[in-house]
Structures are given as C-alpha cells and as structure tokens.
C-alpha positions as YAML, in Angstrom:
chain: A
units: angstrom
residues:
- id: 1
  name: UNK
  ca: [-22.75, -7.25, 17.45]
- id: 2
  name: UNK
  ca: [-20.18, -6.26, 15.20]
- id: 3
  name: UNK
  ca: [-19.57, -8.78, 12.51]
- id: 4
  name: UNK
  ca: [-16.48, -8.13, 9.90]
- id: 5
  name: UNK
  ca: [-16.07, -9.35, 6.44]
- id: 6
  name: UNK
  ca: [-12.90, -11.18, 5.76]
- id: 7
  name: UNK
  ca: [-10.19, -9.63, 4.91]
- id: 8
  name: UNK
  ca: [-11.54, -6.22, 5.58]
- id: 9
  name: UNK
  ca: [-11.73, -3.50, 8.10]
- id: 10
  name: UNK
  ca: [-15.76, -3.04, 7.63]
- id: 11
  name: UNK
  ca: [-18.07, -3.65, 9.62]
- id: 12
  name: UNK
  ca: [-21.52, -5.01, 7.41]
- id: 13
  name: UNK
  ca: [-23.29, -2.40, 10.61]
- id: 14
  name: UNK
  ca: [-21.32, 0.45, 8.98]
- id: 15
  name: UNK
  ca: [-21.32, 3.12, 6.74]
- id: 16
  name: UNK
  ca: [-18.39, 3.08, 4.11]
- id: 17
  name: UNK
  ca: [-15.74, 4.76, 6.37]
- id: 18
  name: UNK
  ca: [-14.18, 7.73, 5.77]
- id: 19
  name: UNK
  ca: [-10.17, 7.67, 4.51]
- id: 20
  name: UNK
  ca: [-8.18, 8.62, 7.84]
- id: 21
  name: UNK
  ca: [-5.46, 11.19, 7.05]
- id: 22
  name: UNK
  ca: [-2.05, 9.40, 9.18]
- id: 23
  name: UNK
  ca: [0.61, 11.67, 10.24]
- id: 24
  name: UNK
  ca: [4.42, 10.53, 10.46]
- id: 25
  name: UNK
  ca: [7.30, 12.89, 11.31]
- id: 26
  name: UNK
  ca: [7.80, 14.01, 8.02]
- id: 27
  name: UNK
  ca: [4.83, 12.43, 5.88]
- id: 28
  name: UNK
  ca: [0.76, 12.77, 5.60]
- id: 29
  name: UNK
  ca: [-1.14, 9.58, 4.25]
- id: 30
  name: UNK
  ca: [-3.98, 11.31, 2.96]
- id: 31
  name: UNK
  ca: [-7.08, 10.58, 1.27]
- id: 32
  name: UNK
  ca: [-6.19, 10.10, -3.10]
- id: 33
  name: UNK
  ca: [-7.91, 13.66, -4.80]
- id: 34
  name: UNK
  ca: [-8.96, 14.11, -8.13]
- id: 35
  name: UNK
  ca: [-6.02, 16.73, -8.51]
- id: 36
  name: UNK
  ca: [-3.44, 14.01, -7.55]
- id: 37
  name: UNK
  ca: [-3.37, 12.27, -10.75]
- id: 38
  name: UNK
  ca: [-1.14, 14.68, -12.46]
- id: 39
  name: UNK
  ca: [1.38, 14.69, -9.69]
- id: 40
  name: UNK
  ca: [1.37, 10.94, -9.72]
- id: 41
  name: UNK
  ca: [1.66, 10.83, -13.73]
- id: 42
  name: UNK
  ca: [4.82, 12.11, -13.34]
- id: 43
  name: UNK
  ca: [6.33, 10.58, -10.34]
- id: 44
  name: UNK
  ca: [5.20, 7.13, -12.83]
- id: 45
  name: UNK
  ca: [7.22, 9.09, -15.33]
- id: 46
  name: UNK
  ca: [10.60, 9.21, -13.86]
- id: 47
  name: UNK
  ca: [13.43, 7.13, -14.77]
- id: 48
  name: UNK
  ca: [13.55, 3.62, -13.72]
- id: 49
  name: UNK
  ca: [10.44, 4.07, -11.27]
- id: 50
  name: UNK
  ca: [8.68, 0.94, -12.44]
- id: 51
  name: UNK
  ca: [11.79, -1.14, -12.90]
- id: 52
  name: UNK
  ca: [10.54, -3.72, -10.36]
- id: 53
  name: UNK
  ca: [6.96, -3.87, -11.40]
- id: 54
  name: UNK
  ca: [5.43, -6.45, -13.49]
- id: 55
  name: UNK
  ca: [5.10, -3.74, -16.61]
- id: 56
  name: UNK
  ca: [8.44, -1.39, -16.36]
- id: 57
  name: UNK
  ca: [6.97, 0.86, -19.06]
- id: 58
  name: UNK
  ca: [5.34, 4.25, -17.53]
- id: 59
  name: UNK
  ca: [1.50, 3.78, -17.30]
- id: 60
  name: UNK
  ca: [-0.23, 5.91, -19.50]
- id: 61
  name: UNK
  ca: [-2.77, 8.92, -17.83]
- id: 62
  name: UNK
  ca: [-6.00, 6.63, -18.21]
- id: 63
  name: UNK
  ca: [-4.64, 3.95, -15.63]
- id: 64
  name: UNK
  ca: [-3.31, 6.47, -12.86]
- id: 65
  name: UNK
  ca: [-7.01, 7.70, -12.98]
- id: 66
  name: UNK
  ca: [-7.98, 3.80, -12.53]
- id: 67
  name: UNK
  ca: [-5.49, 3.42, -9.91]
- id: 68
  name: UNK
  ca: [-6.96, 6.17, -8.11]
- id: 69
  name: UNK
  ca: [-10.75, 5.19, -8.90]
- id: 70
  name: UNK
  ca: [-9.54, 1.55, -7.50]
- id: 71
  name: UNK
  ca: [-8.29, 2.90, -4.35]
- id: 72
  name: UNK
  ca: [-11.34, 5.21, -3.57]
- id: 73
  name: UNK
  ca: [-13.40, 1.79, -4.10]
- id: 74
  name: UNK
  ca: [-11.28, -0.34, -2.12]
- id: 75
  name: UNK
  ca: [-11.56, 1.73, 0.95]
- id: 76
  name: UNK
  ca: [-15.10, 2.17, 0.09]
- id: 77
  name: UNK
  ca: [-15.68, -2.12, -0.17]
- id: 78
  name: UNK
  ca: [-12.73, -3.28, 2.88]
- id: 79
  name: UNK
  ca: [-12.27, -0.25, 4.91]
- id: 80
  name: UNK
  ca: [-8.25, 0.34, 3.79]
- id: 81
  name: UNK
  ca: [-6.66, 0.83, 0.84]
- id: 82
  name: UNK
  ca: [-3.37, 3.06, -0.25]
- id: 83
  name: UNK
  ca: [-3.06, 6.74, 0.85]
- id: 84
  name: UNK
  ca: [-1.60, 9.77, -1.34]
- id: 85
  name: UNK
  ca: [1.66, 10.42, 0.77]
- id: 86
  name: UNK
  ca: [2.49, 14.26, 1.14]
- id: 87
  name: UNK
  ca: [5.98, 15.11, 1.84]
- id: 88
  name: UNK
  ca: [5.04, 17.95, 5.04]
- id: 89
  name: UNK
  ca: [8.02, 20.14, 4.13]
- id: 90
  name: UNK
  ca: [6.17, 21.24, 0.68]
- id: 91
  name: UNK
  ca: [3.18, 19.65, 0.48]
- id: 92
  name: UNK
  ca: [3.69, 17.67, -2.44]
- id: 93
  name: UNK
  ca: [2.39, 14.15, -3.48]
- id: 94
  name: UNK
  ca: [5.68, 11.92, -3.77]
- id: 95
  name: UNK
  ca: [3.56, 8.97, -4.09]
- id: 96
  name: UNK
  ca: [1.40, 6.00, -2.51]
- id: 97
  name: UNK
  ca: [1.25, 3.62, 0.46]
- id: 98
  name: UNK
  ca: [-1.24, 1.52, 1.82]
- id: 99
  name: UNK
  ca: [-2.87, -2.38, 2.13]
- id: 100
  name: UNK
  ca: [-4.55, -3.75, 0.06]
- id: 101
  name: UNK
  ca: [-6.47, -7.32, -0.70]
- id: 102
  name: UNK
  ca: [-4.76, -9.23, -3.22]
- id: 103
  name: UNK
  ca: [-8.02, -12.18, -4.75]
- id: 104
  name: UNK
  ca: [-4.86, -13.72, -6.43]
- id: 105
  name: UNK
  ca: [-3.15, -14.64, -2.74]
- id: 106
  name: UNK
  ca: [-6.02, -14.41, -0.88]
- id: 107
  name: UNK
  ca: [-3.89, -12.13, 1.45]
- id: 108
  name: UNK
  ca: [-3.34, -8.57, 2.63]
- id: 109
  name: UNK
  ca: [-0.10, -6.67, 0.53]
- id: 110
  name: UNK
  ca: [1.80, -3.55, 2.17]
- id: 111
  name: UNK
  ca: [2.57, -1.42, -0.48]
- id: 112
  name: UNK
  ca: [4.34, 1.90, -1.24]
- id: 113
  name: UNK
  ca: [6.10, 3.88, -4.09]
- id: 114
  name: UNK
  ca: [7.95, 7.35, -3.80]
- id: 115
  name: UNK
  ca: [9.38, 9.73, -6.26]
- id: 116
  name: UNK
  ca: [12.97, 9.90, -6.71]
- id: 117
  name: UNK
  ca: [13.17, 12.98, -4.89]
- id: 118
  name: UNK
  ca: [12.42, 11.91, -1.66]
- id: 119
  name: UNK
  ca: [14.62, 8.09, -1.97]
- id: 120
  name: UNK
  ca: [17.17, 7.30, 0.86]
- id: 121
  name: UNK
  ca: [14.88, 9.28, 3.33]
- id: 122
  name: UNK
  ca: [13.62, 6.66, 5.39]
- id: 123
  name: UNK
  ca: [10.11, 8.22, 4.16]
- id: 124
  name: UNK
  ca: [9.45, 4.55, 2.43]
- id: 125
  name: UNK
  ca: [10.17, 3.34, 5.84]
- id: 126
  name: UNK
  ca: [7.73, 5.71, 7.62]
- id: 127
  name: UNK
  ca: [5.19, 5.19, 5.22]
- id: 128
  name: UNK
  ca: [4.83, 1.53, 5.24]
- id: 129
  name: UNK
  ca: [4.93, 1.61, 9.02]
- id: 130
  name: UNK
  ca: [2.03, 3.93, 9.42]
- id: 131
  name: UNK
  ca: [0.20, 1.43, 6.97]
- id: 132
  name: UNK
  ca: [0.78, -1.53, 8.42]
- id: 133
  name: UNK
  ca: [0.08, 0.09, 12.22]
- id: 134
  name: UNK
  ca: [-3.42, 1.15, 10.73]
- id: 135
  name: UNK
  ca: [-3.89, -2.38, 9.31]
- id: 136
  name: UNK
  ca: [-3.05, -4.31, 12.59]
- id: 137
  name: UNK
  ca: [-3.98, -1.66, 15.19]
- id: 138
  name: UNK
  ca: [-7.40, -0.12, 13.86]
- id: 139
  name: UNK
  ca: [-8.66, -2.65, 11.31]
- id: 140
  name: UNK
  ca: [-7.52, -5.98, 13.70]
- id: 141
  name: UNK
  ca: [-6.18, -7.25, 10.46]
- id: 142
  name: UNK
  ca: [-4.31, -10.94, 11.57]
- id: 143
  name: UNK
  ca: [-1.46, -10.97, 8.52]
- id: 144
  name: UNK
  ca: [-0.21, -8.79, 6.33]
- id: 145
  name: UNK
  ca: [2.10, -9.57, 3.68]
- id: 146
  name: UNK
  ca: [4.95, -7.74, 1.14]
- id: 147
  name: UNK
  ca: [6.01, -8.97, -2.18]
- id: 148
  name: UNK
  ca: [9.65, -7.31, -3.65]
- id: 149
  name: UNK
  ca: [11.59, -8.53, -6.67]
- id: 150
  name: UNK
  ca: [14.44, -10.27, -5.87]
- id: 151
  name: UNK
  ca: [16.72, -7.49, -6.91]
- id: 152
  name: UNK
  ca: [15.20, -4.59, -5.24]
- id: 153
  name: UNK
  ca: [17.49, -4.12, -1.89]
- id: 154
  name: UNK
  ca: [16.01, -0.96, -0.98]
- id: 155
  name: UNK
  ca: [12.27, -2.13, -1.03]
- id: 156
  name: UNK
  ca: [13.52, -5.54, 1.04]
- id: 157
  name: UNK
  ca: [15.33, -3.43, 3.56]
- id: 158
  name: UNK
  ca: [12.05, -1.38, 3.88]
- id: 159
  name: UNK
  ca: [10.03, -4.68, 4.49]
- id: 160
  name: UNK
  ca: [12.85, -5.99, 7.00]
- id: 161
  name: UNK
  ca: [12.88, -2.67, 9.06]
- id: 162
  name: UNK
  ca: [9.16, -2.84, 9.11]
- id: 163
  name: UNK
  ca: [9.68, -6.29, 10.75]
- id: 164
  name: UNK
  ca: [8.39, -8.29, 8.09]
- id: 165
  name: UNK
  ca: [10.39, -11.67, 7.41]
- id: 166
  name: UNK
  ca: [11.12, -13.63, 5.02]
- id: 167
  name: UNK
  ca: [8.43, -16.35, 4.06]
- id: 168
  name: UNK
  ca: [9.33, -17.57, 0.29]
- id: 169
  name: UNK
  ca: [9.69, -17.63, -3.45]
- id: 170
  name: UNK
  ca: [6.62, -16.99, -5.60]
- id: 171
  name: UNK
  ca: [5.39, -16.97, -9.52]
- id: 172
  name: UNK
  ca: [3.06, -13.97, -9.63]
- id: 173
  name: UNK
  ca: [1.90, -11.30, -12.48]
- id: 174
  name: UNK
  ca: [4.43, -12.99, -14.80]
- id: 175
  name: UNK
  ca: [7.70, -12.68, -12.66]
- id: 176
  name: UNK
  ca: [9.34, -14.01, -9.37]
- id: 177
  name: UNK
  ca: [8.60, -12.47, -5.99]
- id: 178
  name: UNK
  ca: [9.74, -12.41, -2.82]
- id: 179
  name: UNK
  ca: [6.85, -12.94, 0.17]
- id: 180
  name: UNK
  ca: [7.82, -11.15, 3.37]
- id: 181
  name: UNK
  ca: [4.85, -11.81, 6.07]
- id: 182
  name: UNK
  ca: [4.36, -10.05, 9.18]
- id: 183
  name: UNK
  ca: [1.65, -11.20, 11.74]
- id: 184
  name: UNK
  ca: [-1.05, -9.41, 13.90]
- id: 185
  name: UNK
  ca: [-1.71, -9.47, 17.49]
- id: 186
  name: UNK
  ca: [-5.32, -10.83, 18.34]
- id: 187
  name: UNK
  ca: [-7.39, -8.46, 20.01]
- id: 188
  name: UNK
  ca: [-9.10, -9.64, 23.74]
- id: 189
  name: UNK
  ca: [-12.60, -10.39, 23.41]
...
C-alpha cells in the first residue's frame, strides 16, 4: 500500500525521511549543516566557479543560506535533494551534489559543483554517481536528466562517464543547454 508522489522518493505513508549520508572512496554526501554555508561562500567565491551558470557573478551570503534552506526542504517535500560533499582526507566541504526536481522541465536534474581544489580528481565523477545510484536504486526514480553548457568539457565528460547520453539542445534560465538523459530500471512488482 505504498503510493508515491511523482517525481519523488516519498511515500504520502511516510514520515519526511531522514538525509542518508553516501560514502564513495574518497567522498561523504552528507546531510547540508548550518555551519556549511561559510565553507560554501567561498568555494562560490573562487575564480571562474560560476562561469557556466546562468548568473557568473558570486552569489552573495543571503542566497547560499537559501540554497541550503531549499535543499533541507526539498528532501523534506520529494525524499532527495543535493548532499554537502566532504572530501574524507580532511573533512572539508568542497561542495554539492545531488537530484533534484526541476517544475520548469518537469524532470529530475543530476547536479554537482566542487571547489577548485579538488578538480581533475574524478571526485565530480564519484559524486554524481553516488547521486544518481541513490536516485534509481533507492528512490525507483524512472529518468534522470543533466543539463551542461555547451562549453563546459569537464562537466560533459562527467555526465558521459556517468552514462548519461546525449538527448538535445535547450533554451533554459536565459542561455543554451545541453540535455544528457539517463534512464531507470523498473522495479518487479
């Protein structure tokens, strides 16, 4: 008797559930902390960070608390959302992953940004893996998608490794996007 709301991982029989903490070889996808927004303030900081996003200026303090506050509620309303990612060797934030429903697509985005520090890792890769096997594997999602700009090799290879593929060309938040798509595996019964 388990009935789930679309595009979520939450059963209406359910209690909101509680963030899962994912492990990777060298990463932790943890639950976002009040005492992460500093971190992330200045990971937004760093040079050329939001070159790819629709606004390239640094976000001021006010909307990494938002972000934050957004994420907390979207776990809270669909059962997934983006993780703080840890780097295990020191235990610092270097930044987000996670899936989350985007009302303007009416689909399910992989996401993920990392500090500078930690590019050229294969964390990114690691990361968006451990997402997207939550997303299919625990919350039965059916399709999860990745948008890139068209310039941004290293994000694209990051999709591709992932095993998303190419889908097409979109208009979205003022600029053009690339939609990778990757499909779930039905569950029996």
């Amino acid at each position: 008797r388990w009935k789930f709301w679309k595009n979520s991982c939450r059963s209406i029989l359910q209690d909101p559930p509680e963030v899962p903490t994912l492990l990777t070889p060298h990463l932790r996808l943890r639950p976002w902390q009040a005492g992460d927004a500093q971190r992330l303030f200045s990971i937004l900081q760093e040079p050329g960070i939001m070159q790819y996003f629709p606004k390239t200026a640094p976000p001021p303090q006010a909307w990494v608390a938002k972000y934050i506050q957004h994420h907390q509620q979207h776990w809270e309303d669909r059962g997934y959302g983006h993780w703080a990612v840890v780097n295990k060797a020191d235990g610092q934030v270097v930044g987000w992953t996670g899936v989350e429903y985007l009302p303007e697509l009416n689909q399910i985005e992989i996401a993920y940004l990392l500090s500078g520090e930690v590019q050229g890792r294969g964390f990114a890769t690691d990361a968006a893996q451990a997402a997207l096997n939550f997303g299919f594997h625990t919350c039965g999602l059916m399709e999860i998608i990745g948008l890139v700009h068209p310039h941004n090799a290293a994000s694209i290879r990051v999709l591709e490794k992932c095993g998303l593929v190419w889908q097409d060309k979109l208009d979205l938040w003022g600029m053009q996007l690339l939609r990778y798509r990757m499909d779930g595996i039905p569950c029996a019964g």
